Amino acid sequence: MLAPPREDLLWQGRSSFPGTPTSIGDSRAWVRTRLVEQGIEPPADLEVVLSELATNAIRHTRSGTPGGRFALRVLAYPDRVRIEVRDGGPFEDIHPLHPATPALLDEHGRGLLLVEAFSTCWGRLPSRRGVYAEVAR
């Protein structure tokens, strides 16, 4: 899905981060700081959604390999904030993108369920190298 028309865009920003676990917190802090600097209150669930998308980029794509990176784009609108996490591409030709139903005691596998629950819409970027999600403000 392409980004919505830009006529009501309040702010947009981009950055990239190393494909390491510490970058998940760094990317959350970067988004929060940039939005607040623009006078935009970050939506309550934005950081959860961003954490899940960045974690998936690091765990499931080439972004998490040595020297890998992921890119972050943020678009703030009056009614929502859209985040796009572009990754280094899948390890194989097939890169499933659907929420799983983990077993009750599984420690992993709930990330896309959280993204689905906390965002108004989400999906794969047209490049097939990343995911977007929109969180209501």
XYZ file of C-alpha atoms in Angstrom:
137
model
C 0.000 0.000 0.000
C 1.370 3.382 -0.921
C 1.540 6.241 1.554
C -1.628 8.373 1.651
C -1.678 11.709 -0.215
C 0.666 14.256 1.302
C -1.594 17.295 1.311
C -2.255 16.969 5.062
C 1.246 15.779 5.978
C 2.463 17.512 9.144
C 6.007 16.138 9.197
C 8.135 13.370 7.795
C 11.546 12.069 8.720
C 13.968 9.314 7.831
C 16.849 7.605 9.497
C 18.653 4.287 9.377
C 19.984 2.065 12.114
C 22.385 -0.868 12.427
C 20.631 -4.230 12.393
C 21.327 -4.896 16.058
C 18.971 -5.317 19.028
C 20.104 -2.023 20.614
C 18.837 -0.205 17.539
C 15.267 -1.086 18.433
C 15.365 1.221 21.453
C 17.402 3.781 19.521
C 14.790 3.888 16.755
C 11.960 4.346 19.289
C 13.849 7.199 20.966
C 14.593 8.801 17.590
C 10.910 8.757 16.563
C 9.679 10.001 19.931
C 12.226 12.852 19.982
C 11.551 13.945 16.390
C 7.774 13.960 16.859
C 7.953 15.901 20.132
C 10.323 18.426 18.499
C 7.596 19.026 15.918
C 4.940 19.471 18.602
C 3.326 16.141 17.715
C 2.331 13.888 20.591
C 3.442 10.334 19.737
C 0.515 7.893 19.765
C 0.540 5.623 22.800
C 0.957 2.407 20.808
C 3.444 3.695 18.241
C 6.521 2.472 20.090
C 5.111 -1.059 20.472
C 4.372 -1.251 16.754
C 7.774 0.153 15.816
C 9.528 -2.275 18.169
C 7.812 -5.245 16.575
C 8.533 -4.144 13.000
C 12.187 -3.354 13.747
C 12.614 -6.629 15.625
C 11.224 -8.558 12.665
C 13.570 -6.736 10.285
C 16.538 -7.724 12.438
C 15.435 -11.295 13.111
C 13.976 -12.329 9.787
C 15.846 -10.411 7.070
C 19.359 -9.596 5.964
C 19.160 -6.446 8.081
C 20.224 -8.556 11.062
C 23.364 -9.933 9.434
C 26.802 -8.417 10.165
C 26.866 -4.927 8.670
C 23.095 -5.022 8.025
C 20.854 -2.021 8.556
C 17.194 -1.102 8.519
C 15.725 2.201 7.421
C 12.911 4.001 9.167
C 10.533 6.523 7.627
C 7.915 8.348 9.678
C 5.012 10.347 8.277
C 2.824 12.292 10.724
C -0.701 13.305 9.732
C -3.381 15.034 11.802
C -5.129 11.719 12.533
C -2.334 9.125 12.353
C 1.376 8.384 12.269
C 2.675 6.036 9.607
C 5.931 4.178 10.142
C 7.786 2.292 7.451
C 10.610 -0.096 8.270
C 12.649 -1.023 5.210
C 14.821 -4.082 5.622
C 17.726 -5.760 3.861
C 15.528 -8.311 2.130
C 14.505 -11.850 2.994
C 16.922 -14.733 3.362
C 14.898 -16.675 0.786
C 12.505 -15.845 -2.037
C 9.563 -16.441 0.265
C 8.994 -14.014 3.119
C 5.628 -14.718 4.793
C 3.897 -11.763 6.355
C 0.980 -12.886 8.440
C 0.229 -13.075 12.125
C 0.809 -16.541 13.548
C -1.072 -18.180 16.361
C 1.632 -19.250 18.809
C 1.128 -21.904 21.445
C 0.109 -20.578 24.838
C 3.584 -20.918 26.377
C 5.617 -19.852 23.320
C 7.987 -16.975 24.068
C 7.946 -15.609 20.517
C 5.514 -15.267 17.636
C 3.114 -12.566 18.811
C 4.731 -9.543 17.142
C 2.464 -9.246 14.109
C -0.570 -9.924 16.295
C 0.424 -6.835 18.305
C 0.982 -4.822 15.126
C -2.446 -5.864 13.885
C -4.085 -5.008 17.223
C -2.454 -1.576 17.686
C -2.496 -0.212 14.137
C -5.342 0.909 11.914
C -3.708 -0.731 8.912
C -0.416 -2.430 8.104
C 1.193 -4.480 5.372
C 4.156 -5.042 3.127
C 5.759 -2.123 1.326
C 5.490 -2.253 -2.494
C 9.237 -2.961 -2.717
C 8.610 -6.172 -0.706
C 11.570 -5.127 1.455
C 9.780 -3.833 4.469
C 6.549 -3.230 6.291
C 4.408 -0.209 7.129
C 1.886 0.385 9.878
C -0.359 3.328 10.735
C -1.251 4.174 14.310
C -4.113 6.533 15.148
C -3.349 9.772 16.989
